[in-house]
Amino acid sequence: MRNRNCRKNFGWLIGLLLMLCSSNLYAVQDSVKLTVRLRGVYDSKITITPYRNGLYKEPLKELAGVQTEVTMAIPKAYLPGQFLLRMDYRKQAADQPYPSEFIFFLNKDDLTIGINPLHTQPDSVRLKNDQENTAYFSFMQENVGRRQQLIILEQVLAEYQPKGNRFYRDVEKEFEQKRTKYNEWIDQEIVQNQDLFVSRIFTFQKAPGVDWYASPEDHLKQQGEHYFDEIDFQDTLLLRTQAFNQYVTTYMRMFGMQATSKPLQDSLFTLAGRIACEKASAGHPKVYGWMVDYFYQGFEALAIDPGIKMLAKHIQDPRCLTSKKQEILRRLDGMKKLVVGAKAPAFEAEMANEMQVRFKGISKDKDYGLLVFYDSACLHCKELLRNLHKWYAEPEHAAWLDVITLSVDDVRSDWESFHRGEDYAWTDLWASGGINSQLANDYYILSTPVMFIIDAENNILHLPQSIDEVNQFIFGN
């Protein structure tokens, strides 16, 4: 009986040990170890930030006073991924911290980065137990030499006149042969490194076919239609790479280079967005949603109303996992309601002395009113306010116009600090609640700057995009 109990207890103990081992094994598998070894400096603050939604924004790890090395666990939820290693280092104990950065990839294996913050070029960084970064740096280095041959031929084909003679056809043939060979090399690299996270980045380097005899307009349209042919929109891991964001930005720059006026820019960027969102709609809902978000942010920043209207179709698609749906719907609603001829809503805002004021209309001695919504941290807003300050200093301008600027800073103290540093000859107010205030909601303010010109009856007369447009409207009437 006693032996039986001993065996039973022993079996229970073995089972417990197995459970603990299993639990520890799971804990190890739930993260990977990242070690940073410093060289050549006294100490450094170490910050690790994952790439998310187009930015290195929210630090995952922050460790101050590291002198030799530090090891940290990176949760699997962030893997595989691209990361920013920031080092705020001191070369000597009496020095002030100085920033240095190194971008790296991390997948399923532990990684040790041996680095001197003063020398962060890939060939100066020691990477132990690494496959991802070594493969990426090796590919990019070889790619420079191979791509340069194509770039030279592209320049000849783009600039040489007349097109179509024997020399031109020979160069065209050589370009096509080298382009095919170059793309085949990239395909081989992708297959060879198919188990690595970085292999998906290689695709962005592929060289597309070119119709050298097409008109500039047709050439741009052809480039746009085929730009994403090699991209796997089902691959959600693309969203963890900075290269994908850069690839789409290069696509937009391609269209922007053809824009010679604001109306043409709006038309071209709307076309670019339509093509890209249609392509992405056949892929994974997350990638589709990311693409819609990308273009919404660009259209909003550049005040491209046709582009925002174009997105209406996509936000109604249940497969589109956009994070901007409510913002886009509000913007579309505002475009319908706050138009020329509509009434500007009355509002309440705060003065610097914290008094609440209610706006019902402009001064009776003015013909026009200008409402300017801004954010004190917005560079475009600051530039616009500087231009407005200079323009409004002219007596003949101030005589016509009653100006009210409205900050939508989320934090009042941010506005107060900005307000104290300025000497405006107009009323400057703060919308209590910032971008989420009732005032911002009534005027459909989702980004800044935004301007409205109104008359004595609070009718909206114009939505200018610049002070030049304000001047043209006032003195062009």
PDB file of C-alpha atoms in Angstrom, residues 149-297:
ATOM      1  CA  GLN A 149      23.152  49.347 -65.195  1.00  0.00           C
ATOM      2  CA  LEU A 150      19.415  49.690 -65.787  1.00  0.00           C
ATOM      3  CA  ILE A 151      19.322  53.301 -64.598  1.00  0.00           C
ATOM      4  CA  ILE A 152      21.932  54.341 -67.172  1.00  0.00           C
ATOM      5  CA  LEU A 153      19.984  52.700 -70.002  1.00  0.00           C
ATOM      6  CA  GLU A 154      16.715  54.217 -68.732  1.00  0.00           C
ATOM      7  CA  GLN A 155      18.217  57.711 -68.883  1.00  0.00           C
ATOM      8  CA  VAL A 156      19.332  57.184 -72.478  1.00  0.00           C
ATOM      9  CA  LEU A 157      15.935  55.854 -73.561  1.00  0.00           C
ATOM     10  CA  ALA A 158      14.060  58.654 -71.796  1.00  0.00           C
ATOM     11  CA  GLU A 159      16.145  61.529 -73.185  1.00  0.00           C
ATOM     12  CA  TYR A 160      17.493  60.400 -76.566  1.00  0.00           C
ATOM     13  CA  GLN A 161      15.956  61.862 -79.718  1.00  0.00           C
ATOM     14  CA  PRO A 162      14.819  60.854 -82.221  1.00  0.00           C
ATOM     15  CA  LYS A 163      13.271  57.691 -80.912  1.00  0.00           C
ATOM     16  CA  GLY A 164      13.033  54.656 -83.122  1.00  0.00           C
ATOM     17  CA  ASN A 165      16.313  54.773 -85.030  1.00  0.00           C
ATOM     18  CA  ARG A 166      18.681  51.816 -85.039  1.00  0.00           C
ATOM     19  CA  PHE A 167      20.754  53.020 -82.086  1.00  0.00           C
ATOM     20  CA  TYR A 168      17.615  53.601 -80.031  1.00  0.00           C
ATOM     21  CA  ARG A 169      16.233  50.156 -80.839  1.00  0.00           C
ATOM     22  CA  ASP A 170      19.554  48.543 -79.867  1.00  0.00           C
ATOM     23  CA  VAL A 171      19.546  50.324 -76.493  1.00  0.00           C
ATOM     24  CA  GLU A 172      15.898  49.386 -76.000  1.00  0.00           C
ATOM     25  CA  LYS A 173      16.701  45.728 -76.702  1.00  0.00           C
ATOM     26  CA  GLU A 174      19.648  45.763 -74.298  1.00  0.00           C
ATOM     27  CA  PHE A 175      17.515  47.375 -71.593  1.00  0.00           C
ATOM     28  CA  GLU A 176      14.834  44.710 -71.927  1.00  0.00           C
ATOM     29  CA  GLN A 177      17.404  41.906 -71.767  1.00  0.00           C
ATOM     30  CA  LYS A 178      19.033  43.359 -68.654  1.00  0.00           C
ATOM     31  CA  ARG A 179      15.639  44.088 -67.062  1.00  0.00           C
ATOM     32  CA  THR A 180      14.549  40.471 -67.552  1.00  0.00           C
ATOM     33  CA  LYS A 181      17.828  39.155 -66.168  1.00  0.00           C
ATOM     34  CA  TYR A 182      17.653  41.569 -63.225  1.00  0.00           C
ATOM     35  CA  ASN A 183      14.108  40.531 -62.293  1.00  0.00           C
ATOM     36  CA  GLU A 184      15.068  36.856 -62.588  1.00  0.00           C
ATOM     37  CA  TRP A 185      17.900  37.474 -60.122  1.00  0.00           C
ATOM     38  CA  ILE A 186      15.419  39.026 -57.659  1.00  0.00           C
ATOM     39  CA  ASP A 187      13.097  36.023 -58.063  1.00  0.00           C
ATOM     40  CA  GLN A 188      16.010  33.707 -57.294  1.00  0.00           C
ATOM     41  CA  GLU A 189      16.880  35.720 -54.177  1.00  0.00           C
ATOM     42  CA  ILE A 190      13.270  35.545 -53.003  1.00  0.00           C
ATOM     43  CA  VAL A 191      13.145  31.763 -53.439  1.00  0.00           C
ATOM     44  CA  GLN A 192      16.536  31.297 -51.800  1.00  0.00           C
ATOM     45  CA  ASN A 193      15.420  33.350 -48.769  1.00  0.00           C
ATOM     46  CA  GLN A 194      11.741  32.411 -48.784  1.00  0.00           C
ATOM     47  CA  ASP A 195      11.755  31.477 -45.084  1.00  0.00           C
ATOM     48  CA  LEU A 196      13.005  34.928 -44.112  1.00  0.00           C
ATOM     49  CA  PHE A 197      10.799  37.912 -43.325  1.00  0.00           C
ATOM     50  CA  VAL A 198      12.979  40.256 -45.411  1.00  0.00           C
ATOM     51  CA  SER A 199      12.479  38.287 -48.647  1.00  0.00           C
ATOM     52  CA  ARG A 200       9.127  40.027 -49.226  1.00  0.00           C
ATOM     53  CA  ILE A 201      10.994  43.350 -49.362  1.00  0.00           C
ATOM     54  CA  PHE A 202      13.077  42.239 -52.346  1.00  0.00           C
ATOM     55  CA  THR A 203       9.996  42.385 -54.585  1.00  0.00           C
ATOM     56  CA  PHE A 204       9.844  46.182 -54.292  1.00  0.00           C
ATOM     57  CA  GLN A 205      13.096  46.442 -56.267  1.00  0.00           C
ATOM     58  CA  LYS A 206      11.744  44.816 -59.429  1.00  0.00           C
ATOM     59  CA  ALA A 207      11.962  46.834 -62.647  1.00  0.00           C
ATOM     60  CA  PRO A 208       8.670  47.185 -64.568  1.00  0.00           C
ATOM     61  CA  GLY A 209       8.326  47.077 -68.334  1.00  0.00           C
ATOM     62  CA  VAL A 210       8.214  50.427 -70.150  1.00  0.00           C
ATOM     63  CA  ASP A 211       6.565  51.583 -73.377  1.00  0.00           C
ATOM     64  CA  TRP A 212       9.145  54.146 -74.475  1.00  0.00           C
ATOM     65  CA  TYR A 213       6.971  55.418 -77.334  1.00  0.00           C
ATOM     66  CA  ALA A 214       3.901  56.305 -75.250  1.00  0.00           C
ATOM     67  CA  SER A 215       2.931  59.915 -74.553  1.00  0.00           C
ATOM     68  CA  PRO A 216       3.724  61.221 -71.041  1.00  0.00           C
ATOM     69  CA  GLU A 217       0.040  60.887 -70.096  1.00  0.00           C
ATOM     70  CA  ASP A 218      -0.258  57.317 -71.397  1.00  0.00           C
ATOM     71  CA  HIS A 219       3.118  56.407 -69.917  1.00  0.00           C
ATOM     72  CA  LEU A 220       1.987  57.551 -66.459  1.00  0.00           C
ATOM     73  CA  LYS A 221      -1.296  55.676 -66.746  1.00  0.00           C
ATOM     74  CA  GLN A 222       0.491  52.484 -67.823  1.00  0.00           C
ATOM     75  CA  GLN A 223       2.957  52.790 -64.950  1.00  0.00           C
ATOM     76  CA  GLY A 224       0.114  53.265 -62.497  1.00  0.00           C
ATOM     77  CA  GLU A 225      -1.911  50.335 -63.806  1.00  0.00           C
ATOM     78  CA  HIS A 226       1.029  47.923 -63.519  1.00  0.00           C
ATOM     79  CA  TYR A 227       2.937  49.359 -60.552  1.00  0.00           C
ATOM     80  CA  PHE A 228       1.513  46.843 -58.074  1.00  0.00           C
ATOM     81  CA  ASP A 229       1.507  43.787 -60.352  1.00  0.00           C
ATOM     82  CA  GLU A 230       4.228  42.006 -58.352  1.00  0.00           C
ATOM     83  CA  ILE A 231       2.829  42.850 -54.903  1.00  0.00           C
ATOM     84  CA  ASP A 232       1.050  40.188 -52.851  1.00  0.00           C
ATOM     85  CA  PHE A 233      -1.755  42.138 -51.192  1.00  0.00           C
ATOM     86  CA  GLN A 234      -2.739  39.005 -49.251  1.00  0.00           C
ATOM     87  CA  ASP A 235       0.468  39.314 -47.224  1.00  0.00           C
ATOM     88  CA  THR A 236      -0.325  41.274 -44.048  1.00  0.00           C
ATOM     89  CA  LEU A 237       3.339  41.216 -43.007  1.00  0.00           C
ATOM     90  CA  LEU A 238       3.948  43.870 -45.660  1.00  0.00           C
ATOM     91  CA  LEU A 239       2.420  46.317 -43.193  1.00  0.00           C
ATOM     92  CA  ARG A 240       5.305  45.690 -40.788  1.00  0.00           C
ATOM     93  CA  THR A 241       7.884  46.862 -43.319  1.00  0.00           C
ATOM     94  CA  GLN A 242       8.978  50.429 -43.892  1.00  0.00           C
ATOM     95  CA  ALA A 243       9.721  49.467 -47.493  1.00  0.00           C
ATOM     96  CA  PHE A 244       6.027  48.974 -48.320  1.00  0.00           C
ATOM     97  CA  ASN A 245       5.184  52.471 -47.131  1.00  0.00           C
ATOM     98  CA  GLN A 246       8.100  53.865 -49.138  1.00  0.00           C
ATOM     99  CA  TYR A 247       7.001  51.887 -52.191  1.00  0.00           C
ATOM    100  CA  VAL A 248       3.527  53.470 -52.119  1.00  0.00           C
ATOM    101  CA  THR A 249       5.039  56.911 -51.466  1.00  0.00           C
ATOM    102  CA  THR A 250       7.269  56.513 -54.543  1.00  0.00           C
ATOM    103  CA  TYR A 251       4.136  55.629 -56.504  1.00  0.00           C
ATOM    104  CA  MET A 252       2.499  58.872 -55.367  1.00  0.00           C
ATOM    105  CA  ARG A 253       5.617  60.873 -56.175  1.00  0.00           C
ATOM    106  CA  MET A 254       5.482  59.456 -59.701  1.00  0.00           C
ATOM    107  CA  PHE A 255       2.051  61.039 -60.176  1.00  0.00           C
ATOM    108  CA  GLY A 256       2.971  64.228 -58.328  1.00  0.00           C
ATOM    109  CA  MET A 257       5.875  64.963 -60.666  1.00  0.00           C
ATOM    110  CA  GLN A 258       3.378  65.433 -63.506  1.00  0.00           C
ATOM    111  CA  ALA A 259       1.251  67.973 -61.602  1.00  0.00           C
ATOM    112  CA  THR A 260       1.681  71.561 -62.778  1.00  0.00           C
ATOM    113  CA  SER A 261      -1.357  73.030 -60.995  1.00  0.00           C
ATOM    114  CA  LYS A 262      -3.565  72.328 -57.978  1.00  0.00           C
ATOM    115  CA  PRO A 263      -6.506  71.056 -60.084  1.00  0.00           C
ATOM    116  CA  LEU A 264      -4.179  68.737 -62.027  1.00  0.00           C
ATOM    117  CA  GLN A 265      -2.577  67.540 -58.786  1.00  0.00           C
ATOM    118  CA  ASP A 266      -5.999  66.734 -57.342  1.00  0.00           C
ATOM    119  CA  SER A 267      -6.956  64.854 -60.498  1.00  0.00           C
ATOM    120  CA  LEU A 268      -3.713  62.859 -60.685  1.00  0.00           C
ATOM    121  CA  PHE A 269      -3.630  61.945 -56.999  1.00  0.00           C
ATOM    122  CA  THR A 270      -7.279  60.896 -57.114  1.00  0.00           C
ATOM    123  CA  LEU A 271      -6.467  58.663 -60.096  1.00  0.00           C
ATOM    124  CA  ALA A 272      -3.489  57.217 -58.218  1.00  0.00           C
ATOM    125  CA  GLY A 273      -5.662  56.486 -55.195  1.00  0.00           C
ATOM    126  CA  ARG A 274      -8.382  54.884 -57.310  1.00  0.00           C
ATOM    127  CA  ILE A 275      -5.894  52.510 -58.978  1.00  0.00           C
ATOM    128  CA  ALA A 276      -4.105  51.576 -55.743  1.00  0.00           C
ATOM    129  CA  CYS A 277      -7.268  51.012 -53.691  1.00  0.00           C
ATOM    130  CA  GLU A 278      -8.814  48.895 -56.456  1.00  0.00           C
ATOM    131  CA  LYS A 279      -5.672  46.744 -56.570  1.00  0.00           C
ATOM    132  CA  ALA A 280      -5.605  46.388 -52.782  1.00  0.00           C
ATOM    133  CA  SER A 281      -9.320  45.525 -52.626  1.00  0.00           C
ATOM    134  CA  ALA A 282      -8.505  42.078 -54.047  1.00  0.00           C
ATOM    135  CA  GLY A 283      -6.122  41.393 -51.159  1.00  0.00           C
ATOM    136  CA  HIS A 284      -6.347  40.889 -47.416  1.00  0.00           C
ATOM    137  CA  PRO A 285      -8.847  43.185 -45.619  1.00  0.00           C
ATOM    138  CA  LYS A 286      -6.073  44.586 -43.401  1.00  0.00           C
ATOM    139  CA  VAL A 287      -3.899  45.534 -46.370  1.00  0.00           C
ATOM    140  CA  TYR A 288      -6.947  46.923 -48.171  1.00  0.00           C
ATOM    141  CA  GLY A 289      -7.823  49.019 -45.115  1.00  0.00           C
ATOM    142  CA  TRP A 290      -4.252  50.250 -44.757  1.00  0.00           C
ATOM    143  CA  MET A 291      -4.259  51.468 -48.357  1.00  0.00           C
ATOM    144  CA  VAL A 292      -7.510  53.386 -47.850  1.00  0.00           C
ATOM    145  CA  ASP A 293      -6.124  54.928 -44.639  1.00  0.00           C
ATOM    146  CA  TYR A 294      -2.939  55.943 -46.451  1.00  0.00           C
ATOM    147  CA  PHE A 295      -4.794  57.807 -49.160  1.00  0.00           C
ATOM    148  CA  TYR A 296      -7.292  59.375 -46.789  1.00  0.00           C
ATOM    149  CA  GLN A 297      -4.475  60.895 -44.739  1.00  0.00           C
TER     150      GLN A 297
END
